[in-house]
Coordinates of C-alpha atoms in Angstrom, one line a residue:
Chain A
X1 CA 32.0 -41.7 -17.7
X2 CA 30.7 -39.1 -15.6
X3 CA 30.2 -39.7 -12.3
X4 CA 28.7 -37.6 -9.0
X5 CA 31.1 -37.1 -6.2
X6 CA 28.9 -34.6 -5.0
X7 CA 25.8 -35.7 -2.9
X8 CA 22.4 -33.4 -4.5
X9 CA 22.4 -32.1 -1.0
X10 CA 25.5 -29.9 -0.9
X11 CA 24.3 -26.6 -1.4
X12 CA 21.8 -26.7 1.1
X13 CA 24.6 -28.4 3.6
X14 CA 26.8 -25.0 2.7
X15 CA 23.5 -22.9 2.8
X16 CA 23.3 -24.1 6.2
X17 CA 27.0 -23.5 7.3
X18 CA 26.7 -19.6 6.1
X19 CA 22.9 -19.6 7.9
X20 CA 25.3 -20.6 11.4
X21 CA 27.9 -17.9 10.8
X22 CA 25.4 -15.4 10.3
X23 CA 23.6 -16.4 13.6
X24 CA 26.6 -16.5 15.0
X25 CA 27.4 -12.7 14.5
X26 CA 23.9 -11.5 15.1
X27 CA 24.4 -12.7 18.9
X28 CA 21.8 -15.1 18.7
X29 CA 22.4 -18.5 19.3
X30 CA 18.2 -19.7 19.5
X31 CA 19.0 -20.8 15.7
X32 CA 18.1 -18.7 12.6
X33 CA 16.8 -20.7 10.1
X34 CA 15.9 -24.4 11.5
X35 CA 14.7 -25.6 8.4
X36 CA 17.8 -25.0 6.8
X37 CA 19.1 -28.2 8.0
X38 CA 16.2 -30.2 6.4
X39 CA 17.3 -32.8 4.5
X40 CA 15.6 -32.4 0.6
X41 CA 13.7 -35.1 1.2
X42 CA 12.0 -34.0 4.1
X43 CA 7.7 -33.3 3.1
X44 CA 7.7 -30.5 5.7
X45 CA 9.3 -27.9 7.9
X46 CA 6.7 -29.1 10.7
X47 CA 9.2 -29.6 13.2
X48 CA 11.4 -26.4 12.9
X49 CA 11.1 -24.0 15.3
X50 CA 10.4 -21.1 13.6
X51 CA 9.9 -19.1 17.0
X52 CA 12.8 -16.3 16.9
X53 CA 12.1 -12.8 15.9
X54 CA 14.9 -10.7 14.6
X55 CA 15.2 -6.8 14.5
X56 CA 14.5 -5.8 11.1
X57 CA 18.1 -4.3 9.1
X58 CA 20.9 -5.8 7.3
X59 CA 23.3 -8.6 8.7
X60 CA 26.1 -9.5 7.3
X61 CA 29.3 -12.1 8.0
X62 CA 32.5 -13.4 6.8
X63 CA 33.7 -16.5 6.7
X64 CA 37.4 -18.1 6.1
X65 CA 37.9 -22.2 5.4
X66 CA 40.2 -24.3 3.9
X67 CA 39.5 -25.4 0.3
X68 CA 41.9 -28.0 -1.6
X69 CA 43.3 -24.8 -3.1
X70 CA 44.4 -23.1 -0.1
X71 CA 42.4 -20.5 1.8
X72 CA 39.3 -18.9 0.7
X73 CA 37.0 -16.4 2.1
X74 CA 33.4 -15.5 1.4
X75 CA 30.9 -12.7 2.9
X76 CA 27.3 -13.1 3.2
X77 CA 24.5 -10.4 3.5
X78 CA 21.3 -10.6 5.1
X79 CA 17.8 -8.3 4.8
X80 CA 16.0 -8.8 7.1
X81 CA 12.1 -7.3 6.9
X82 CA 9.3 -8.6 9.7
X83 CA 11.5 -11.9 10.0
X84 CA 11.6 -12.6 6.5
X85 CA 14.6 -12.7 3.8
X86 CA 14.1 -10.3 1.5
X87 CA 17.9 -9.6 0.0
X88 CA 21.0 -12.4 -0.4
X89 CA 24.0 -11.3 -1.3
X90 CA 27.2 -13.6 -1.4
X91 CA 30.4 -11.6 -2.0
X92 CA 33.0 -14.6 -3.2
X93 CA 36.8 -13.9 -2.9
X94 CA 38.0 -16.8 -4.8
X95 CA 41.7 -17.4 -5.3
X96 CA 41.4 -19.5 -8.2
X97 CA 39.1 -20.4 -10.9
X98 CA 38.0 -23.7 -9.8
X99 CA 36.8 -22.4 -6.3
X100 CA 34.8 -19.5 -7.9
X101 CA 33.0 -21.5 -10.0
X102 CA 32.2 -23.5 -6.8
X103 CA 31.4 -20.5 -4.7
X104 CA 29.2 -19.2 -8.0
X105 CA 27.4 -22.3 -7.6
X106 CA 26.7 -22.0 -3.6
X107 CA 26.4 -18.0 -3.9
X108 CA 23.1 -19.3 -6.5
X109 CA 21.9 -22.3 -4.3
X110 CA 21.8 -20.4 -0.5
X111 CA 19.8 -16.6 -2.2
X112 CA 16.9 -19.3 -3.5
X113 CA 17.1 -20.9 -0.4
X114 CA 15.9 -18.3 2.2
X115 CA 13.2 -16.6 -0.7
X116 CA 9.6 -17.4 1.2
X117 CA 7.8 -17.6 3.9
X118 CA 7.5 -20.3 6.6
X119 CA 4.9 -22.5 5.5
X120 CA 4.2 -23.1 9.2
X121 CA 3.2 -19.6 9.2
X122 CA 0.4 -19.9 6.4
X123 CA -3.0 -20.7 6.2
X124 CA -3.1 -23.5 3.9
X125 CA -4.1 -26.5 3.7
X126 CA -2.1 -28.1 0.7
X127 CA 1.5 -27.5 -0.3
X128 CA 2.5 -28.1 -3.8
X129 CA 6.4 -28.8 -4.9
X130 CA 8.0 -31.1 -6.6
X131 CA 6.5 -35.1 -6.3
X132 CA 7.3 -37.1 -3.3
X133 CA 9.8 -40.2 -4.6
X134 CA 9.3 -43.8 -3.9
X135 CA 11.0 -46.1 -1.6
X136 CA 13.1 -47.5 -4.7
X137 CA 14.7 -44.3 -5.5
X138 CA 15.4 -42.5 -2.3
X139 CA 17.5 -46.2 -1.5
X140 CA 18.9 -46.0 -5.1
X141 CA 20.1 -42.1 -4.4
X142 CA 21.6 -43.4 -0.8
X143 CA 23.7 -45.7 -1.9
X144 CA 24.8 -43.9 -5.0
X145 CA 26.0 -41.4 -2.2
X146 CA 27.6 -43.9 -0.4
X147 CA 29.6 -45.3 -3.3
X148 CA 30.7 -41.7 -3.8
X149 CA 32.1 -40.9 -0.3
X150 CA 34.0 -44.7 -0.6
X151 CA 35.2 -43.9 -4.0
Chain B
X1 CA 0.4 -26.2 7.0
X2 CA -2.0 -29.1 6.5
X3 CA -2.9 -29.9 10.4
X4 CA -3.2 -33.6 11.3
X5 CA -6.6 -32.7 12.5
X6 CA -7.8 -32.0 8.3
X7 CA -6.0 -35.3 7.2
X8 CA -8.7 -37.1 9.2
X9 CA -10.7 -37.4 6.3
X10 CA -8.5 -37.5 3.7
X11 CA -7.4 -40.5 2.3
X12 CA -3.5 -41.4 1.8
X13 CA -2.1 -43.9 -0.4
X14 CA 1.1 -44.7 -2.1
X15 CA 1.0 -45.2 -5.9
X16 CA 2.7 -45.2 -9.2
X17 CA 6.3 -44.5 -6.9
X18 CA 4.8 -41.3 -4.9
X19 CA 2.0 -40.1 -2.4
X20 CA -1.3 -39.4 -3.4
X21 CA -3.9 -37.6 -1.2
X22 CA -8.0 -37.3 -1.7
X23 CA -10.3 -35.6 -0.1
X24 CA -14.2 -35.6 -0.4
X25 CA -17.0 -34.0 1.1
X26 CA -19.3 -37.3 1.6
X27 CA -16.1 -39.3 2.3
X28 CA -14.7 -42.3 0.6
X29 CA -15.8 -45.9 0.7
X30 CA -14.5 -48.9 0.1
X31 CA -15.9 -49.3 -3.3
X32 CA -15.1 -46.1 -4.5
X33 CA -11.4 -46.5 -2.8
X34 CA -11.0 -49.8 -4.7
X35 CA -11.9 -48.1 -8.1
X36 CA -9.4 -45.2 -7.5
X37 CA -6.7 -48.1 -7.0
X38 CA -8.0 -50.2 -10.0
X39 CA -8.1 -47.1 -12.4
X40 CA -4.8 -46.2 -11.1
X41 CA -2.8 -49.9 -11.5
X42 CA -4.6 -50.1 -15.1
X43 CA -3.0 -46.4 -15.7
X44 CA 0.2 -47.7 -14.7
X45 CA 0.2 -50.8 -16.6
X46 CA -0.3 -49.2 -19.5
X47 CA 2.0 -46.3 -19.5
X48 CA 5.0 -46.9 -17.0
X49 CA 8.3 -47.4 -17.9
X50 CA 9.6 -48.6 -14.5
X51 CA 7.7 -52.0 -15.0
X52 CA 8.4 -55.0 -17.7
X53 CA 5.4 -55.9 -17.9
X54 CA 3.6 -52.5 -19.4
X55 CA 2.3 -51.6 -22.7
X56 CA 5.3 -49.1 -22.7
X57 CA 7.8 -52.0 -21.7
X58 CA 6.3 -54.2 -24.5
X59 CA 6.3 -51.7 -27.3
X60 CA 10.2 -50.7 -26.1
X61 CA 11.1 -54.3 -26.5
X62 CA 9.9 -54.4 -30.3
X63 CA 12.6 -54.6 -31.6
X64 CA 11.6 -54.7 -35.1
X65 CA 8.5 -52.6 -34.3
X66 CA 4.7 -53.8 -34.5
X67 CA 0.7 -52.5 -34.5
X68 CA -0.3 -51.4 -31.2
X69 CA -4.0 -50.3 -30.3
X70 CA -3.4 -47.8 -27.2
X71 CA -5.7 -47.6 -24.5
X72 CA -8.4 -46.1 -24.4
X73 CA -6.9 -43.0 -22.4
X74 CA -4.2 -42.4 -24.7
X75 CA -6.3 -39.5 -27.3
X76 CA -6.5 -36.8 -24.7
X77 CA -2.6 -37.3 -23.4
X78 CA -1.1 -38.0 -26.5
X79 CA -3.2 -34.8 -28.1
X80 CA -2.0 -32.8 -25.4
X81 CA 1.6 -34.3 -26.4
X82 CA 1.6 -33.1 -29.6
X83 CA 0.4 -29.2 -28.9
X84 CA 3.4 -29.6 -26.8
X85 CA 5.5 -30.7 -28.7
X86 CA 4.5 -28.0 -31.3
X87 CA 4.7 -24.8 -29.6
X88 CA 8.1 -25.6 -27.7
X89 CA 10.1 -26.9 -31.5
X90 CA 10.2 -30.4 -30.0
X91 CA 11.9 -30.0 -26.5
X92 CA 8.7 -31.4 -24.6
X93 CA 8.6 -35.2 -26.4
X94 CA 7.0 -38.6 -25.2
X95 CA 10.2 -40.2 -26.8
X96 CA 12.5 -39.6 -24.2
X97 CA 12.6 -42.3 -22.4
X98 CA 16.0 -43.8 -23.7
X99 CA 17.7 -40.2 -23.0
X100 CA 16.4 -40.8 -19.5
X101 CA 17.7 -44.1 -19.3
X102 CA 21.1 -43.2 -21.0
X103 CA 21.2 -40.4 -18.0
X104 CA 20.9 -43.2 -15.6
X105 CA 17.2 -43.2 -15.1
X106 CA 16.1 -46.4 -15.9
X107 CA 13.5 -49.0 -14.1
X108 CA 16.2 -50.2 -11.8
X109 CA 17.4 -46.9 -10.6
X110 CA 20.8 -47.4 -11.9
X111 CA 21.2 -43.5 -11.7
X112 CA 24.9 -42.9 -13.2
X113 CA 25.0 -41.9 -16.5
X114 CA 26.0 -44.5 -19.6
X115 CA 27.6 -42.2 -21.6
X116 CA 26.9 -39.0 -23.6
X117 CA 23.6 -38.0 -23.3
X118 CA 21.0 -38.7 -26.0
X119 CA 18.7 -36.3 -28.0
X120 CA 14.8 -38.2 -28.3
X121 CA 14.0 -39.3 -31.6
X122 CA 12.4 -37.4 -33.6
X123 CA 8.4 -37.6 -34.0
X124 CA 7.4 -37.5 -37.3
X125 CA 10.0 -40.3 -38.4
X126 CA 9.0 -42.5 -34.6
X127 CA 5.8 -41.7 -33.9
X128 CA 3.3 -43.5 -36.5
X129 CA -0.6 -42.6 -34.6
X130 CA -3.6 -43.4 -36.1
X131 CA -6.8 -42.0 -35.1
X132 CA -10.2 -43.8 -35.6
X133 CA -13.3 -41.7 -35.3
X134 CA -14.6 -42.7 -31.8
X135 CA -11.3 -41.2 -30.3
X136 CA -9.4 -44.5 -30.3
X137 CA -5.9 -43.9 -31.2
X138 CA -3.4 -46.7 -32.6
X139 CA 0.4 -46.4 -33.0
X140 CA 3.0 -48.2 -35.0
X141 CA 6.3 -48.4 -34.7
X142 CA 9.0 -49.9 -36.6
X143 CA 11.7 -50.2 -33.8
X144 CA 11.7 -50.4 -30.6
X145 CA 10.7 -47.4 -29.0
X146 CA 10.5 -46.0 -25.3
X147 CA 7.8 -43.8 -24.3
X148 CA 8.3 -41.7 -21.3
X149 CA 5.1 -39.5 -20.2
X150 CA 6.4 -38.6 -17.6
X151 CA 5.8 -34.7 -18.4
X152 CA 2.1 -35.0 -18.0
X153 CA 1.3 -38.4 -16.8
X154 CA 0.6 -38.1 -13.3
X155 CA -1.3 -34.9 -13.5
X156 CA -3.7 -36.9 -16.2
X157 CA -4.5 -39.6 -13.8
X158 CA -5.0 -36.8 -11.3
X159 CA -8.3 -36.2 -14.0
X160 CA -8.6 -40.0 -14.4
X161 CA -9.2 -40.1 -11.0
X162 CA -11.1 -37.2 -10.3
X163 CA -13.6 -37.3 -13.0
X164 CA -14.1 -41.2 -11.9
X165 CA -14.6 -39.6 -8.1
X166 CA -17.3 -36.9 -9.6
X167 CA -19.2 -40.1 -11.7
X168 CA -19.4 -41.5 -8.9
X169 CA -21.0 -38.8 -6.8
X170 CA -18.3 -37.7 -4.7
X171 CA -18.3 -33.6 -4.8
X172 CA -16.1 -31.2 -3.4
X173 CA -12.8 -33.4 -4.1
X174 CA -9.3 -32.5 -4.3
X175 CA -7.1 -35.1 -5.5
X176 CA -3.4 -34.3 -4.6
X177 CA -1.5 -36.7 -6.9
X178 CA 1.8 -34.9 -5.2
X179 CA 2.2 -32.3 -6.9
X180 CA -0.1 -32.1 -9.2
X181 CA -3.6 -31.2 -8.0
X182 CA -7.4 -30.9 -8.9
X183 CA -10.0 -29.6 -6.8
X184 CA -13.1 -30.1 -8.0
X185 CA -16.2 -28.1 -6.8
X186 CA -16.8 -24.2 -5.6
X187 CA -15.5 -24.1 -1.9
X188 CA -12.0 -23.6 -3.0
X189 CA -8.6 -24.4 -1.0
X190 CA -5.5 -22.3 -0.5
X191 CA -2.1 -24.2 -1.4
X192 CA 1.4 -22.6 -0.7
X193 CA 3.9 -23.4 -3.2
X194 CA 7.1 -24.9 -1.5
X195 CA 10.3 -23.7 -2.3
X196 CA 12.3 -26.1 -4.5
X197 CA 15.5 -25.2 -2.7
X198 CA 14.0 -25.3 1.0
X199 CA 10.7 -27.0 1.8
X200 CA 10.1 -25.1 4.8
X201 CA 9.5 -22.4 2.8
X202 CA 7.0 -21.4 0.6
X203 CA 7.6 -19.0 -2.4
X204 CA 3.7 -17.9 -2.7
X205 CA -0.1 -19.1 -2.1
X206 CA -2.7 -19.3 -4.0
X207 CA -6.3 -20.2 -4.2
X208 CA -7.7 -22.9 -6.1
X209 CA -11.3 -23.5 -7.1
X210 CA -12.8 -25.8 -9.5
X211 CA -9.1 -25.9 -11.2
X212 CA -5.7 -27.6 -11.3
X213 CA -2.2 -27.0 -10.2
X214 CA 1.1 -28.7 -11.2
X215 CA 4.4 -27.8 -9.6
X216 CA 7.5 -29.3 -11.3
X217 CA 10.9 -29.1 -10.1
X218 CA 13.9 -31.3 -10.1
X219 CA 14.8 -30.9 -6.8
X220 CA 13.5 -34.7 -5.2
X221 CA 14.4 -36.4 -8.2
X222 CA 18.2 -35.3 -8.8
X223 CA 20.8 -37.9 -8.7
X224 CA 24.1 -35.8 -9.0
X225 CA 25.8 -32.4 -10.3
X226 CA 23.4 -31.3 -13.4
X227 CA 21.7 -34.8 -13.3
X228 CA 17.9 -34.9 -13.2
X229 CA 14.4 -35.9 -14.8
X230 CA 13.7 -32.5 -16.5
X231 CA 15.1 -32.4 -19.5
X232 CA 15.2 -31.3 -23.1
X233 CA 14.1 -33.5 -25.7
X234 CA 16.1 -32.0 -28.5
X235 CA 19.7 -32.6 -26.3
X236 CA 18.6 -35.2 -24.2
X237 CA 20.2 -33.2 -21.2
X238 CA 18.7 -31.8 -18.0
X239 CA 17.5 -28.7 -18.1
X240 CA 19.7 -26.0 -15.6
X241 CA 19.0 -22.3 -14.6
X242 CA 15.1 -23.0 -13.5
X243 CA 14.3 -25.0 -10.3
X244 CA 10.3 -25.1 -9.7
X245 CA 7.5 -24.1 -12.7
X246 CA 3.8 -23.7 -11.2
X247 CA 0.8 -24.2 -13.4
X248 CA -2.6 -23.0 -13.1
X249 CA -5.0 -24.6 -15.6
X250 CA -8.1 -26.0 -15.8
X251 CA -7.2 -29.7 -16.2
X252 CA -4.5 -31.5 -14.2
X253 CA -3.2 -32.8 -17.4
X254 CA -2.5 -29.6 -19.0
X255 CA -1.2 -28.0 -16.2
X256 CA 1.3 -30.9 -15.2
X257 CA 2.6 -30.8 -19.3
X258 CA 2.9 -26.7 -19.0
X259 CA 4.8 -27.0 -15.7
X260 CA 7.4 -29.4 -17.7
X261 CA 7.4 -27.1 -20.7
X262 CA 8.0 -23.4 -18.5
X263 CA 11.6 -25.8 -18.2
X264 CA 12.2 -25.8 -21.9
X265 CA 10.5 -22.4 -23.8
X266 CA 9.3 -19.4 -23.0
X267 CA 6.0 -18.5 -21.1
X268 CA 5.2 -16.1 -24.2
X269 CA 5.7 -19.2 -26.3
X270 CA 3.3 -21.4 -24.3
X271 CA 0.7 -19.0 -23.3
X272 CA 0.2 -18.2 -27.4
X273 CA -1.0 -21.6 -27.5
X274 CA -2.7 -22.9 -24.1
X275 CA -4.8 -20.9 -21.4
X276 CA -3.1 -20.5 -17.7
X277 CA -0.7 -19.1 -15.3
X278 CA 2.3 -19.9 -14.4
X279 CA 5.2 -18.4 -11.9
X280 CA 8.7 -19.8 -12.4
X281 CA 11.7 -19.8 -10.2
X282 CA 15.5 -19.5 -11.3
X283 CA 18.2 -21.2 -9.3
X284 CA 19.5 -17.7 -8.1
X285 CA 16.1 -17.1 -6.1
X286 CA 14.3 -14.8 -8.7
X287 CA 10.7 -15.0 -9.0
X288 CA 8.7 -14.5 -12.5
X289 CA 5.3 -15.1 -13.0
X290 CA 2.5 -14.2 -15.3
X291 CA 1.1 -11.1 -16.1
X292 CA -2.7 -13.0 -14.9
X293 CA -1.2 -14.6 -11.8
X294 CA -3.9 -14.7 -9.0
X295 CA -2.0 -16.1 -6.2
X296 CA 0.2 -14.5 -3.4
X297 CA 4.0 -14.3 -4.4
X298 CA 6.8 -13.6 -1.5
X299 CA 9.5 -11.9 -3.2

C-alpha cells in the first residue's frame, strides 16, 4: 500500500526556508516574501505585508543542512526586477541519488512559487484558483497528516 | 484584491463542499436566494458522489445494472462529456469515479490509496444513453457504475444558476462558484489568476465580460506525494507536470471541462474542437498560454 509520509505542504515549507536564507544574505531582516509562509489553504495573502522594496539585481545564497544521507548543500538565485521575481534558479549539490531527486522536486516547487505578482497589489475584484474545500476534507487531510507524523 | 467594502452586496454561501459567491446589480432577495439554494440541492442530489442518497449513488449501487431516466439537466453536460471525451482519446471520462475512490477519494474522505490505481471503464462498453427528441436523455447500465462529473460539474451549475438569476431578472451577475465563474452582462470585471503554488500571488489578470472562467488545479485538493483529483481516465492516475489550467469560454460548463482537459491533451488538440483560451502552468513555474489570450500574464 502506498502511503504519504509527506504532508502536501512540504515544498512550500522548504520554499519558505530558502525565501529566509536569501533574506538573510540580502541584509534585510523586514521579511521577503510574507506570503510564503501561507498555509495552501489559506483564500488570500490579505494579511502579508508586502511593504519592502528591494534594489533591483540578482541575489543569491547557499545553504548547508543535514539530510538522513549526510550533508547536503544547495544554492539559490534570485532576479529581482521592480520587486518582482522574475528568474529562479536552484543549483542542487546532491550527494546521493535519493536526495537529488528530492532537491529536483523542491528546485521545481519554490521557481513556481515566487512567478506573479502580489494580488494585494492588483486591481481586481475576483481571484480565480483552484476551488475552496469543504469542512469534511480539510479535517480528513489533517488528520491524515497527523497519522503520518505518529507513524 | 476583493475589498470587504465590494463583498457588501455580494452574497456568500457554502454549497456542494466549497464557497460560492453572487453578485447582482438589483441585489438578491430572499425568493430568488431560496431558488439559487433549491436549484443547487436538486443539482447535487442528482449528480454527487459524496452522498448515498443521489441518483449517482443509486445507479453505483446497481449492481446488476437498471433503466435510469436522467434529469432533465443531464443533455447539455453529458454532450459536453462526450466532445470531451472525443477529442482527448478518452482521458477526460464521467466514469471515473471508482479510480477516484481506489485513490482514496471516496464520500468519506478515506484519502489513502486501496491499491494500484484503476483505469475508468471504457464508454462505449459502460455507457448505454438514449436520447429522446425533447432533449431528455436516458441511460442504462448493466453493472454498477460510478459517475464522477466532477470535470465540469460545478462550472455547469455555475450556468444553472446564472441563467435561473437572468430569468428571473437579475442583470449584471457574476456567479463565482470558486473557481469557476460567469459574469453575465456588459460592465465587465477584472479577476487575477492565483498561483497554484502560492496564493498570494497571482500569475496574470484578465478581463471578463459576458463570459466564463474556470481555473483547475490540484493544489487544495491533494492528499499526499502524486495524490490528487485530476487525473487520467485512461490510467486512472493523477496527472503530474501541470499545476493550474485557466479557461476562457463562453459557458461556465465548457470552460470548467477544458480547464480539466489542458491536464490530459494538448491545447492544439482541444482548441481543434472547442472555441477559447486557455494559459497553463507547469510545476517548474513556466507559463504557456494561447496564441488569443486577452488577459495580462506575469512571467
Amino acid at each position: 500500500m502506498t502511503r504519504s509520509t509527506r504532508p502536501a505542504a512540504a515544498p512550500l515549507a522548504g520554499a519558505a526556508a530558502a525565501a529566509a536564507l536569501l533574506t538573510t544574505l540580502a541584509g534585510c531582516a523586514t521579511a521577503a516574501d510574507a506570503g510564503t509562509d501561507a498555509a495552501p489553504e489559506a483564500p488570500s495573502g490579505a494579511e502579508a505585508d508586502t511593504s519592502a522594496v528591494y534594489d533591483d539585481g540578482t541575489y543569491s545564497a547557499s545553504g548547508e543542512y543535514q539530510s538522513p544521507n549526510g550533508g547536503e548543500s544547495i544554492i539559490v538565485e534570485l532576479t529581482l526586477e521592480g520587486d518582482i521575481v522574475t528568474d529562479v534558479t536552484v543549483q542542487t549539490n546532491a550527494n546521493n541519488p535519493t536526495t537529488e531527486r528530492f532537491q529536483g522536486l523542491f528546485a521545481g516547487g519554490i521557481a513556481a512559487e515566487v512567478v506573479g505578482k502580489d494580488i494585494d497589489t492588483l486591481n481586481v475584484t475576483r481571484v480565480a484558483g483552484s476551488s475552496l474545500t469543504s469542512g469534511g476534507f480539510r479535517d480528513a487531510l489533517e488528520q491524515i497528516k497527523a497519522d503520518a507524523l505518529a507513524g | 484584491m476583493p475589498s470587504p467594502a465590494d463583498a457588501g452586496d455580494a452574497w456568500l454561501f457554502e454549497a456542494i463542499g466549497t464557497a460560492w459567491r453572487i453578485d447582482a446589480a438589483r441585489g438578491l432577495d430572499d425568493d430568488d436566494r431560496s431558488a439559487v439554494l433549491a436549484r443547487v440541492e436538486r443539482f447535487d442530489r442528482d449528480w454527487s458522489r459524496f452522498r448515498d442518497d443521489s441518483l449517482v449513488a443509486r445507479i453505483a449501487a446497481a449492481r446488476d445494472g437498471g433503466e435510469w431516466p436522467l434529469p432533465n439537466d443531464a443533455g447539455p453536460l453529458l454532450d459536453l462529456y462526450e466532445r470531451l471525451h472525443a477529442a482527448t482519446g478518452g482521458r477526460v471520462s464521467p466514469l471515473v469515479g471508482a479510480s477516484l475512490e481506489r485513490l482514496g477519494y471516496d464520500a468519506t474522505y478515506r484519502l489513502r490509496p486501496s491499491g494500484e490505481p484503476v483505469p475508468a471503464p471504457a464508454w462505449a462498453e459502460t455507457l448505454d444513453l438514449e436520447r429522446a427528441d425533447a432533449g431528455a436523455v436516458r441511460l442504462r447500465t448493466r453493472t454498477g457504475v460510478l459517475l464522477d462529473v466532477g470535470a465540469a460539474g460545478k462550472g455547469y451549475l455555475v450556468d444553472l444558476v446564472g441563467d435561473l438569476l437572468a430569468a428571473r431578472g437579475a442583470v449584471e451577475t457574476v456567479v463565482d462558484g470558486s473557481g469557476d465563474l460567469r459574469a453575465l452582462g456588459g460592465a465587465g470585471i477584472r479577476v487575477a489568476l492565483e498561483n497554484p503554488a502560492n496564493p498570494t500571488k497571482a500569475v496574470g489578470v484578465v478581463e471578463l465580460r459576458d463570459a466564463a472562467l474556470a481555473a483547475s488545479s490540484p493544489s487544495r485538493r491533494a492528499w499526499g506525494e502524486g495524490l490528487h483529483h485530476i487525473i487520467d481516465a485512461v490510467t486512472g492516475r493523477p496527472v503530474g507536470g501541470i499545476i493550474g489550467t485557466w479557461v476562457v469560454a463562453a459557458t461556465a460548463l465548457e470552460a470548467d471541462g477544458l480547464a480539466t482537459a489542458l491536464f490530459v491533451a494538448e491545447p492544439a488538440e482541444l482548441e481543434a474542437a472547442f472555441d477559447f483560451t486557455w494559459v497553463r502552468m507547469f510545476s517548474d513555474g513556466r507559463l504557456e498560454a494561447s496564441v488569443r489570450w486577452e488577459g495580462e500574464l506575469f512571467r
